[in-house]
Short mmCIF file of C-alpha atoms and ligand atoms in Angstrom, two decimals:
data_model
loop_
_atom_site.label_atom_id
_atom_site.label_comp_id
_atom_site.label_asym_id
_atom_site.label_seq_id
_atom_site.Cartn_x
_atom_site.Cartn_y
_atom_site.Cartn_z
CA MET P 8 0.00 0.00 0.00
CA LYS P 9 1.24 3.49 -0.77
CA ILE P 10 1.10 6.45 1.57
CA PHE P 11 -1.32 8.14 -0.86
CA ASP P 12 -3.88 5.47 0.13
CA PHE P 13 -4.05 6.91 3.64
CA PRO P 14 -5.65 10.14 4.88
CA LEU P 15 -3.14 12.95 4.88
CA ILE P 16 -4.16 16.00 6.88
CA HIS P 17 -2.18 19.17 6.34
CA LEU P 18 -2.48 21.89 8.96
CA PRO P 19 -1.03 25.38 8.42
CA GLN P 20 -0.69 25.70 12.21
CA THR P 21 -1.39 23.51 15.22
CA GLU P 22 -0.18 23.22 18.80
CA SER P 23 1.32 19.81 18.14
CA THR P 24 0.60 17.20 15.48
CA ASN P 25 0.68 14.51 18.20
CA SER P 26 -1.91 16.41 20.24
CA HIS P 27 -4.04 16.95 17.12
CA LEU P 28 -4.09 13.21 16.39
CA LYS P 29 -4.90 12.52 20.04
CA GLU P 30 -7.96 14.80 19.77
CA MET P 31 -8.99 13.08 16.52
CA LEU P 32 -8.82 9.73 18.31
CA LYS P 33 -11.16 11.03 20.99
CA ASN P 34 -13.69 12.66 18.68
CA GLU P 35 -13.54 10.87 15.32
CA SER P 36 -12.53 7.41 14.15
CA PRO P 37 -9.32 7.99 12.22
CA ILE P 38 -8.04 4.92 10.41
CA GLU P 39 -4.64 3.34 10.91
CA GLY P 40 -2.03 5.12 8.81
CA THR P 41 -3.65 8.56 9.15
CA VAL P 42 -0.96 11.24 8.94
CA VAL P 43 -1.17 14.77 10.30
CA PHE P 44 1.54 17.14 9.18
CA ALA P 45 1.97 20.79 9.92
CA HIS P 46 3.66 23.86 8.58
CA GLU P 47 4.02 25.17 12.12
CA GLN P 48 3.60 23.90 15.68
CA THR P 49 3.01 26.41 18.46
CA LYS P 50 3.63 23.89 21.27
CA GLY P 51 5.73 21.20 19.62
CA ARG P 52 6.57 18.54 22.18
CA GLY P 53 9.80 16.58 22.57
CA GLN P 54 10.92 13.76 24.85
CA ALA P 55 10.83 14.20 28.62
CA GLY P 56 8.54 17.23 28.50
CA CYS P 57 10.92 19.34 26.40
CA ASN P 58 9.77 21.70 23.65
CA TRP P 59 10.46 20.84 20.05
CA GLU P 60 11.74 23.82 18.07
CA SER P 61 10.81 24.08 14.41
CA GLU P 62 10.90 27.24 12.29
CA PRO P 63 7.59 27.47 10.36
CA GLY P 64 7.73 25.72 6.99
CA MET P 65 11.37 24.76 7.28
CA ASN P 66 11.20 21.28 8.75
CA LEU P 67 9.33 18.03 8.71
CA ILE P 68 6.90 17.77 11.63
CA PHE P 69 4.23 15.11 11.46
CA SER P 70 2.49 12.31 13.31
CA MET P 71 1.20 8.95 12.14
CA LEU P 72 -1.48 6.85 13.77
CA LEU P 73 -0.87 3.13 14.22
CA PHE P 74 -2.83 0.35 15.90
CA PRO P 75 0.02 -2.05 16.75
CA SER P 76 -2.04 -4.79 18.41
CA HIS P 77 0.55 -7.37 17.31
CA ILE P 78 3.16 -5.80 19.63
CA ALA P 79 3.03 -6.89 23.27
CA VAL P 80 3.05 -4.04 25.79
CA GLU P 81 6.27 -5.21 27.41
CA LYS P 82 7.94 -5.15 23.98
CA GLN P 83 6.61 -1.76 22.93
CA PHE P 84 10.12 -0.41 22.40
CA ILE P 85 10.11 -2.39 19.16
CA LEU P 86 8.02 0.45 17.73
CA SER P 87 10.82 2.92 18.47
CA LYS P 88 13.23 0.58 16.73
CA ILE P 89 10.97 0.33 13.66
CA VAL P 90 10.53 4.09 13.40
CA SER P 91 14.14 5.09 14.03
CA PHE P 92 15.39 2.41 11.67
CA ALA P 93 13.00 3.63 8.92
CA LEU P 94 14.11 7.27 9.39
CA VAL P 95 17.80 6.47 9.26
CA ASP P 96 17.37 4.19 6.26
CA VAL P 97 15.69 6.99 4.29
CA LEU P 98 18.22 9.64 5.37
CA ASN P 99 21.15 7.37 4.54
CA ASP P 100 19.81 7.07 0.98
CA ILE P 101 20.11 10.86 0.71
CA GLN P 102 23.51 11.06 2.40
CA PRO P 103 25.28 8.20 4.20
CA GLY P 104 26.34 8.71 7.81
CA PHE P 105 23.12 8.88 9.85
CA CYS P 106 22.70 6.76 12.94
CA ILE P 107 20.40 6.19 15.93
CA LYS P 108 21.39 7.48 19.32
CA TRP P 109 19.63 5.28 21.82
CA PRO P 110 16.82 5.40 22.55
CA ASN P 111 15.54 7.14 19.43
CA ASP P 112 17.38 10.31 18.47
CA ILE P 113 18.51 10.59 14.88
CA TYR P 114 22.13 11.67 14.66
CA TYR P 115 24.68 12.73 12.06
CA GLY P 116 28.15 12.71 13.55
CA ASP P 117 27.67 14.06 17.07
CA SER P 118 24.70 16.26 16.13
CA LYS P 119 20.97 15.66 16.36
CA ILE P 120 18.90 16.04 13.21
CA GLY P 121 15.66 14.59 14.50
CA GLY P 122 13.65 12.92 17.19
CA ILE P 123 10.65 10.74 17.79
CA LEU P 124 7.85 11.06 20.31
CA ILE P 125 5.70 7.93 20.52
CA GLU P 126 2.57 8.09 22.64
CA ASN P 127 0.83 4.77 23.23
CA GLU P 128 -2.62 4.13 24.63
CA ILE P 129 -2.74 0.86 26.51
CA GLU P 130 -5.81 -1.20 27.38
CA ASP P 131 -5.95 -4.76 28.73
CA ASN P 132 -2.21 -5.07 28.37
CA ARG P 133 -2.35 -4.36 24.60
CA ILE P 134 -1.29 -1.27 22.71
CA CYS P 135 -4.57 -0.11 21.24
CA SER P 136 -3.23 3.01 19.56
CA SER P 137 0.10 4.60 18.99
CA ILE P 138 0.76 8.16 17.87
CA VAL P 139 4.17 8.31 16.27
CA GLY P 140 5.42 11.90 16.16
CA ILE P 141 8.45 12.68 14.05
CA GLY P 142 10.47 15.87 13.82
CA ILE P 143 13.35 16.21 11.35
CA ASN P 144 15.32 19.42 10.88
CA VAL P 145 15.35 19.86 7.12
CA ASN P 146 16.03 23.43 5.93
CA GLN P 147 16.45 25.38 9.18
CA THR P 148 19.97 26.69 9.71
CA ALA P 149 19.75 28.73 12.94
CA PHE P 150 18.41 27.23 16.15
CA MET P 151 17.19 29.32 19.07
CA SER P 152 16.45 26.74 21.75
CA ASP P 153 19.06 25.48 24.17
CA ALA P 154 19.21 22.08 22.43
CA PRO P 155 22.93 21.30 22.67
CA ASN P 156 23.72 20.01 19.20
CA PRO P 157 21.08 20.56 16.51
CA ILE P 158 21.82 20.12 12.81
CA SER P 159 19.65 20.10 9.69
CA LEU P 160 19.72 18.16 6.47
CA LYS P 161 20.55 21.40 4.63
CA GLN P 162 23.62 21.93 6.82
CA ILE P 163 24.75 18.41 5.96
CA ILE P 164 24.09 18.25 2.21
CA GLY P 165 24.67 21.94 1.47
CA HIS P 166 21.30 22.71 -0.16
CA ASP P 167 17.55 22.77 0.55
CA PHE P 168 15.61 19.53 0.46
CA PRO P 169 11.85 19.46 -0.28
CA VAL P 170 10.07 18.76 3.01
CA ALA P 171 7.00 17.12 1.41
CA ILE P 172 9.16 14.70 -0.57
CA LEU P 173 11.04 13.69 2.55
CA MET P 174 7.72 13.07 4.28
CA VAL P 175 6.47 10.79 1.51
CA MET P 176 9.78 8.87 1.49
CA ILE P 177 9.61 8.40 5.27
CA CYS P 178 5.93 7.45 5.39
CA GLU P 179 6.38 4.82 2.70
CA LYS P 180 9.40 3.32 4.42
CA LEU P 181 7.57 3.40 7.73
CA HIS P 182 4.59 1.55 6.29
CA ASP P 183 6.82 -1.13 4.77
CA THR P 184 8.87 -1.61 7.93
CA TYR P 185 5.80 -1.56 10.16
CA ASN P 186 4.06 -4.18 8.01
CA GLU P 187 7.18 -6.35 8.17
CA SER P 188 7.14 -6.11 11.95
CA ALA P 189 4.23 -8.57 12.05
CA ILE P 190 6.55 -11.26 10.61
CA PRO P 191 8.84 -12.77 13.29
CA LEU P 192 11.79 -13.35 10.97
CA LYS P 193 11.63 -9.82 9.60
CA ILE P 194 11.36 -8.29 13.05
CA LYS P 195 14.63 -10.02 13.95
CA ARG P 196 16.19 -8.38 10.88
CA ILE P 197 14.88 -4.94 11.85
CA GLU P 198 16.25 -5.41 15.40
CA LYS P 199 19.63 -6.41 13.97
CA ARG P 200 19.73 -3.38 11.67
CA TYR P 201 18.71 -1.07 14.53
CA GLY P 202 21.66 -2.49 16.48
CA ASP P 203 24.02 -1.99 13.53
CA LEU P 204 22.95 1.66 13.20
CA LEU P 205 23.53 2.64 16.82
CA TYR P 206 25.57 5.75 17.63
CA ARG P 207 28.74 4.63 19.46
CA GLY P 208 27.67 1.09 18.68
CA ASN P 209 31.24 -0.10 18.15
CA GLY P 210 34.00 -0.28 20.71
CA TYR P 211 34.34 1.22 24.18
CA HIS P 212 33.17 4.73 25.03
CA SER P 213 32.59 6.91 28.07
CA PHE P 214 29.15 6.92 29.67
CA TRP P 215 27.78 8.65 32.77
CA ASP P 216 25.29 7.25 35.28
CA LYS P 217 24.34 8.33 38.83
CA ASN P 218 27.73 7.10 40.06
CA GLY P 219 29.75 9.07 37.51
CA GLU P 220 31.81 8.23 34.45
CA PHE P 221 32.58 4.71 33.28
CA THR P 222 33.80 3.04 30.12
CA ALA P 223 31.68 0.45 28.37
CA ALA P 224 30.60 -0.98 25.03
CA ILE P 225 27.01 -1.16 23.80
CA VAL P 226 26.07 -4.81 23.49
CA GLY P 227 22.38 -4.48 22.69
CA VAL P 228 19.00 -2.90 23.32
CA LYS P 229 16.36 -5.16 24.88
CA PRO P 230 12.80 -5.27 23.46
CA GLU P 231 11.74 -3.46 26.66
CA GLY P 232 14.10 -0.62 25.69
CA TYR P 233 16.96 -1.22 28.14
CA LEU P 234 20.38 -0.18 26.83
CA MET P 235 22.81 -3.01 27.59
CA LEU P 236 26.37 -1.93 28.31
CA GLN P 237 29.37 -4.13 29.01
CA THR P 238 32.19 -2.66 31.05
CA ALA P 239 35.83 -3.49 30.34
CA LYS P 240 35.70 -5.91 33.30
CA GLY P 241 32.87 -7.80 31.58
CA ASP P 242 29.98 -6.66 33.83
CA ILE P 243 26.70 -6.11 32.04
CA ARG P 244 24.71 -3.05 33.08
CA GLN P 245 21.25 -2.17 31.82
CA TYR P 246 19.69 1.27 31.75
CA LEU P 247 16.42 2.93 30.94
CA PHE P 248 16.13 6.34 29.24
CA LYS P 249 17.63 9.14 31.37
CA GLU P 250 19.47 6.69 33.67
CA VAL P 251 22.61 6.90 31.54
CA SER P 252 24.12 9.63 29.40
CA PHE P 253 26.56 9.71 26.49
CA THR P 254 27.92 13.09 27.64
CA PRO P 255 29.00 14.48 31.01
CA PRO P 256 26.22 15.99 33.11
CA HIS P 257 25.94 19.78 32.94
CA VAL P 258 27.77 21.54 35.73
C1 BTN G 13 12.62 14.47 20.80
O1 BTN G 13 12.60 15.13 21.84
O2 BTN G 13 13.67 14.11 20.29
C2 BTN G 13 11.32 14.11 20.11
C3 BTN G 13 10.85 15.19 19.18
C4 BTN G 13 9.54 14.88 18.48
C5 BTN G 13 9.00 16.08 17.77
C6 BTN G 13 7.82 15.76 16.91
S1 BTN G 13 7.42 17.08 15.81
C7 BTN G 13 5.95 16.28 15.36
C8 BTN G 13 5.37 15.66 16.61
N1 BTN G 13 4.53 16.61 17.32
C9 BTN G 13 5.06 16.96 18.49
O3 BTN G 13 4.55 17.79 19.27
N2 BTN G 13 6.20 16.32 18.70
C10 BTN G 13 6.52 15.42 17.61
#
């Protein structure tokens, strides 16, 4: 199925495309695959309650509705893997070098080009709906927020890239990868490719947890989302989002 087979709602301005889809879920019966994209968000939301900065018309900001009943609640991180893998696969076709910084930031070198905000509704231990919000910096070249390391596609490839075309490329890849995720063998392949695309996925690096700095290698990401690190002594440590950092804490 092609993305053009699904409802595509374009909003000149909205608080947040995720919030808009959430309202639609309450008041209408949007079908799976519905996409809401916006020229401008007035209250764009990022991970951990942060704002998501996006200059009007410059970037890709959209949300897609999924009903992933085939994914068990305790394995819901698989959805993050599917989405981040699909994003990086598309971006790497434009310019090689993109990777996934666990849990689901999209990176080029040490800079962040995009992020994902997935909001699941859970009932009877099943995911009944999932709003997948995606923000990719496309043509913006100056960033006002205090995000430490933003970058855009334009800054990487040296010229503008059409936002709508990027959205179609991503939605199509997302549909394909999501459909594959119902097939156990294919899901294993997606998990493997997610692992291969991880930022600092090879060799030993510095990490910081509540006890300070340590050196470790990434050895995997569990279906529940835990980052698995192996220290030089061979100990395995597992962390959830915000329990470990790739950079020193701010002083
Ligand atoms: C992150 O903090 O890295 C996640 C950013 C997700 C931003 C996107 S933009 C479209 C969608 N609507 C929102 O309000 N947030 C997501």
